[in-house]
Amino acid sequence: MNYYTEIKNELINNEITKRVKDYSKNRSDLTTYYNVGKLLSEAGRHYGEGVIKEYSEKLTEKLGIKYDVSSLNKMRKFYLLNLKLATLSPRLSYSHYVELLSKDNLDEINYYIMITEQQNLSVRQLFLY
């Protein structure tokens, strides 16, 4: 399996989806970044953690600065977080989940997900909690 090609294709397909179907953008982001995170985790197990830096350089060259090492690491962490969560809430954006990645306690994360859903908090409002 060529992980770089799979990752690049996932990201390109997501960019196309964003332009064509704005209404499904959030769901597409969540699905895409979950899939990319999964691929990065698998690639890391096969080729070592340095693969993220390598892929970031290639993706940044092809797709822009949006896919730097930090962004790819967040996608990998997003995937790992979702392995621990019961379900992924489509009411939260990827940005909401990125805010929650800094939390270590799963109960605390689930609490913030619940509060964000109930109160329809923006990312900024969640950050203030």
PDB file of C-alpha atoms in Angstrom:
ATOM      1  CA  MET A   1       0.000   0.000   0.000  1.00  0.00           C
ATOM      2  CA  ASN A   2       1.305   3.435  -0.904  1.00  0.00           C
ATOM      3  CA  TYR A   3       0.237   5.451   2.145  1.00  0.00           C
ATOM      4  CA  TYR A   4       1.341   8.787   0.708  1.00  0.00           C
ATOM      5  CA  THR A   5      -0.825   8.319  -2.385  1.00  0.00           C
ATOM      6  CA  GLU A   6      -3.794   7.222  -0.260  1.00  0.00           C
ATOM      7  CA  ILE A   7      -3.401  10.244   2.034  1.00  0.00           C
ATOM      8  CA  LYS A   8      -3.009  12.650  -0.880  1.00  0.00           C
ATOM      9  CA  ASN A   9      -6.094  11.201  -2.575  1.00  0.00           C
ATOM     10  CA  GLU A  10      -8.149  11.515   0.623  1.00  0.00           C
ATOM     11  CA  LEU A  11      -7.165  15.171   0.981  1.00  0.00           C
ATOM     12  CA  ILE A  12      -7.748  16.019  -2.689  1.00  0.00           C
ATOM     13  CA  ASN A  13     -11.163  14.337  -2.617  1.00  0.00           C
ATOM     14  CA  ASN A  14     -11.999  16.351   0.487  1.00  0.00           C
ATOM     15  CA  GLU A  15     -11.029  19.612  -1.204  1.00  0.00           C
ATOM     16  CA  ILE A  16     -13.284  18.762  -4.135  1.00  0.00           C
ATOM     17  CA  THR A  17     -16.147  17.864  -1.825  1.00  0.00           C
ATOM     18  CA  LYS A  18     -15.783  21.165   0.043  1.00  0.00           C
ATOM     19  CA  ARG A  19     -16.178  23.138  -3.178  1.00  0.00           C
ATOM     20  CA  VAL A  20     -19.060  21.115  -4.594  1.00  0.00           C
ATOM     21  CA  LYS A  21     -21.184  20.285  -1.530  1.00  0.00           C
ATOM     22  CA  ASP A  22     -20.928  22.959   1.100  1.00  0.00           C
ATOM     23  CA  TYR A  23     -23.758  21.488   3.152  1.00  0.00           C
ATOM     24  CA  SER A  24     -21.804  18.309   3.802  1.00  0.00           C
ATOM     25  CA  LYS A  25     -18.523  20.026   4.590  1.00  0.00           C
ATOM     26  CA  ASN A  26     -18.396  19.238   8.293  1.00  0.00           C
ATOM     27  CA  ARG A  27     -19.201  15.564   7.803  1.00  0.00           C
ATOM     28  CA  SER A  28     -16.663  15.365   5.015  1.00  0.00           C
ATOM     29  CA  ASP A  29     -14.005  17.003   7.194  1.00  0.00           C
ATOM     30  CA  LEU A  30     -14.656  14.618  10.069  1.00  0.00           C
ATOM     31  CA  THR A  31     -14.582  11.584   7.808  1.00  0.00           C
ATOM     32  CA  THR A  32     -11.541  12.726   5.847  1.00  0.00           C
ATOM     33  CA  TYR A  33      -9.436  13.714   8.829  1.00  0.00           C
ATOM     34  CA  TYR A  34     -10.396  10.479  10.599  1.00  0.00           C
ATOM     35  CA  ASN A  35      -9.325   8.477   7.521  1.00  0.00           C
ATOM     36  CA  VAL A  36      -6.094  10.447   7.123  1.00  0.00           C
ATOM     37  CA  GLY A  37      -5.350   9.999  10.832  1.00  0.00           C
ATOM     38  CA  LYS A  38      -5.893   6.260  10.475  1.00  0.00           C
ATOM     39  CA  LEU A  39      -3.598   6.075   7.447  1.00  0.00           C
ATOM     40  CA  LEU A  40      -0.940   8.121   9.236  1.00  0.00           C
ATOM     41  CA  SER A  41      -1.125   5.798  12.254  1.00  0.00           C
ATOM     42  CA  GLU A  42      -0.745   2.746  10.042  1.00  0.00           C
ATOM     43  CA  ALA A  43       2.077   4.333   8.051  1.00  0.00           C
ATOM     44  CA  GLY A  44       3.822   5.281  11.299  1.00  0.00           C
ATOM     45  CA  ARG A  45       3.700   1.674  12.466  1.00  0.00           C
ATOM     46  CA  HIS A  46       5.229   0.500   9.176  1.00  0.00           C
ATOM     47  CA  TYR A  47       7.720   3.266   8.461  1.00  0.00           C
ATOM     48  CA  GLY A  48       8.258   5.076  11.764  1.00  0.00           C
ATOM     49  CA  GLU A  49       7.006   8.381  13.093  1.00  0.00           C
ATOM     50  CA  GLY A  50       9.254  10.332  10.715  1.00  0.00           C
ATOM     51  CA  VAL A  51       6.826   9.516   7.951  1.00  0.00           C
ATOM     52  CA  ILE A  52       4.549  12.363   9.062  1.00  0.00           C
ATOM     53  CA  LYS A  53       7.274  14.908   8.401  1.00  0.00           C
ATOM     54  CA  GLU A  54       8.016  13.344   5.018  1.00  0.00           C
ATOM     55  CA  TYR A  55       4.351  13.299   3.993  1.00  0.00           C
ATOM     56  CA  SER A  56       3.862  16.824   5.274  1.00  0.00           C
ATOM     57  CA  GLU A  57       6.640  18.120   3.051  1.00  0.00           C
ATOM     58  CA  LYS A  58       5.161  16.367   0.011  1.00  0.00           C
ATOM     59  CA  LEU A  59       1.579  17.402   0.774  1.00  0.00           C
ATOM     60  CA  THR A  60       2.557  21.008   1.480  1.00  0.00           C
ATOM     61  CA  GLU A  61       4.322  21.144  -1.877  1.00  0.00           C
ATOM     62  CA  LYS A  62       1.312  19.666  -3.705  1.00  0.00           C
ATOM     63  CA  LEU A  63      -1.642  21.013  -1.697  1.00  0.00           C
ATOM     64  CA  GLY A  64      -0.391  23.989   0.320  1.00  0.00           C
ATOM     65  CA  ILE A  65       0.725  24.906   3.830  1.00  0.00           C
ATOM     66  CA  LYS A  66      -2.525  23.635   5.329  1.00  0.00           C
ATOM     67  CA  TYR A  67      -0.999  20.168   5.696  1.00  0.00           C
ATOM     68  CA  ASP A  68       2.037  20.919   7.846  1.00  0.00           C
ATOM     69  CA  VAL A  69       3.412  18.517  10.455  1.00  0.00           C
ATOM     70  CA  SER A  70       1.224  20.001  13.178  1.00  0.00           C
ATOM     71  CA  SER A  71      -1.964  19.525  11.132  1.00  0.00           C
ATOM     72  CA  LEU A  72      -1.114  15.942  10.248  1.00  0.00           C
ATOM     73  CA  ASN A  73      -0.299  15.162  13.897  1.00  0.00           C
ATOM     74  CA  LYS A  74      -3.700  16.564  14.906  1.00  0.00           C
ATOM     75  CA  MET A  75      -5.394  14.312  12.340  1.00  0.00           C
ATOM     76  CA  ARG A  76      -3.570  11.301  13.764  1.00  0.00           C
ATOM     77  CA  LYS A  77      -4.545  12.300  17.319  1.00  0.00           C
ATOM     78  CA  PHE A  78      -8.149  12.855  16.158  1.00  0.00           C
ATOM     79  CA  TYR A  79      -8.233   9.293  14.838  1.00  0.00           C
ATOM     80  CA  LEU A  80      -6.758   7.919  18.075  1.00  0.00           C
ATOM     81  CA  LEU A  81      -9.259   9.921  20.155  1.00  0.00           C
ATOM     82  CA  ASN A  82     -12.148   8.550  18.144  1.00  0.00           C
ATOM     83  CA  LEU A  83     -11.048   5.009  18.861  1.00  0.00           C
ATOM     84  CA  LYS A  84     -11.802   5.801  22.507  1.00  0.00           C
ATOM     85  CA  LEU A  85     -15.107   7.636  21.995  1.00  0.00           C
ATOM     86  CA  ALA A  86     -18.411   5.786  21.752  1.00  0.00           C
ATOM     87  CA  THR A  87     -19.556   7.837  18.760  1.00  0.00           C
ATOM     88  CA  LEU A  88     -18.431  10.783  16.716  1.00  0.00           C
ATOM     89  CA  SER A  89     -20.841  13.694  17.002  1.00  0.00           C
ATOM     90  CA  PRO A  90     -21.603  15.256  13.612  1.00  0.00           C
ATOM     91  CA  ARG A  91     -22.789  18.360  15.461  1.00  0.00           C
ATOM     92  CA  LEU A  92     -19.197  19.194  16.420  1.00  0.00           C
ATOM     93  CA  SER A  93     -16.764  20.440  13.828  1.00  0.00           C
ATOM     94  CA  TYR A  94     -13.249  19.179  13.381  1.00  0.00           C
ATOM     95  CA  SER A  95     -12.100  22.409  15.060  1.00  0.00           C
ATOM     96  CA  HIS A  96     -14.118  21.482  18.158  1.00  0.00           C
ATOM     97  CA  TYR A  97     -12.366  18.136  18.320  1.00  0.00           C
ATOM     98  CA  VAL A  98      -8.959  19.750  17.842  1.00  0.00           C
ATOM     99  CA  GLU A  99      -9.688  21.859  20.932  1.00  0.00           C
ATOM    100  CA  LEU A 100     -10.462  18.678  22.859  1.00  0.00           C
ATOM    101  CA  LEU A 101      -7.252  16.911  21.814  1.00  0.00           C
ATOM    102  CA  SER A 102      -5.366  18.651  24.613  1.00  0.00           C
ATOM    103  CA  LYS A 103      -7.547  16.924  27.224  1.00  0.00           C
ATOM    104  CA  ASP A 104      -6.282  13.628  28.662  1.00  0.00           C
ATOM    105  CA  ASN A 105      -9.356  12.533  30.599  1.00  0.00           C
ATOM    106  CA  LEU A 106     -11.944  10.751  28.437  1.00  0.00           C
ATOM    107  CA  ASP A 107     -14.774  11.628  30.842  1.00  0.00           C
ATOM    108  CA  GLU A 108     -13.817  15.290  30.573  1.00  0.00           C
ATOM    109  CA  ILE A 109     -13.786  15.069  26.758  1.00  0.00           C
ATOM    110  CA  ASN A 110     -17.223  13.427  26.724  1.00  0.00           C
ATOM    111  CA  TYR A 111     -18.488  16.128  29.077  1.00  0.00           C
ATOM    112  CA  TYR A 112     -17.313  18.903  26.747  1.00  0.00           C
ATOM    113  CA  ILE A 113     -18.830  17.121  23.748  1.00  0.00           C
ATOM    114  CA  MET A 114     -22.174  16.903  25.570  1.00  0.00           C
ATOM    115  CA  ILE A 115     -22.073  20.564  26.670  1.00  0.00           C
ATOM    116  CA  THR A 116     -21.106  21.704  23.175  1.00  0.00           C
ATOM    117  CA  GLU A 117     -24.008  19.779  21.649  1.00  0.00           C
ATOM    118  CA  GLN A 118     -26.561  20.925  24.237  1.00  0.00           C
ATOM    119  CA  GLN A 119     -25.563  24.589  24.168  1.00  0.00           C
ATOM    120  CA  ASN A 120     -24.521  24.686  20.507  1.00  0.00           C
ATOM    121  CA  LEU A 121     -21.174  26.191  21.494  1.00  0.00           C
ATOM    122  CA  SER A 122     -18.837  27.629  18.917  1.00  0.00           C
ATOM    123  CA  VAL A 123     -15.181  26.664  19.069  1.00  0.00           C
ATOM    124  CA  ARG A 124     -14.386  29.962  20.788  1.00  0.00           C
ATOM    125  CA  GLN A 125     -17.087  29.387  23.376  1.00  0.00           C
ATOM    126  CA  LEU A 126     -15.809  25.877  24.009  1.00  0.00           C
ATOM    127  CA  PHE A 127     -12.282  27.251  24.430  1.00  0.00           C
ATOM    128  CA  LEU A 128     -13.559  29.560  27.195  1.00  0.00           C
ATOM    129  CA  TYR A 129     -14.947  26.639  29.225  1.00  0.00           C
TER     130      TYR A 129
END
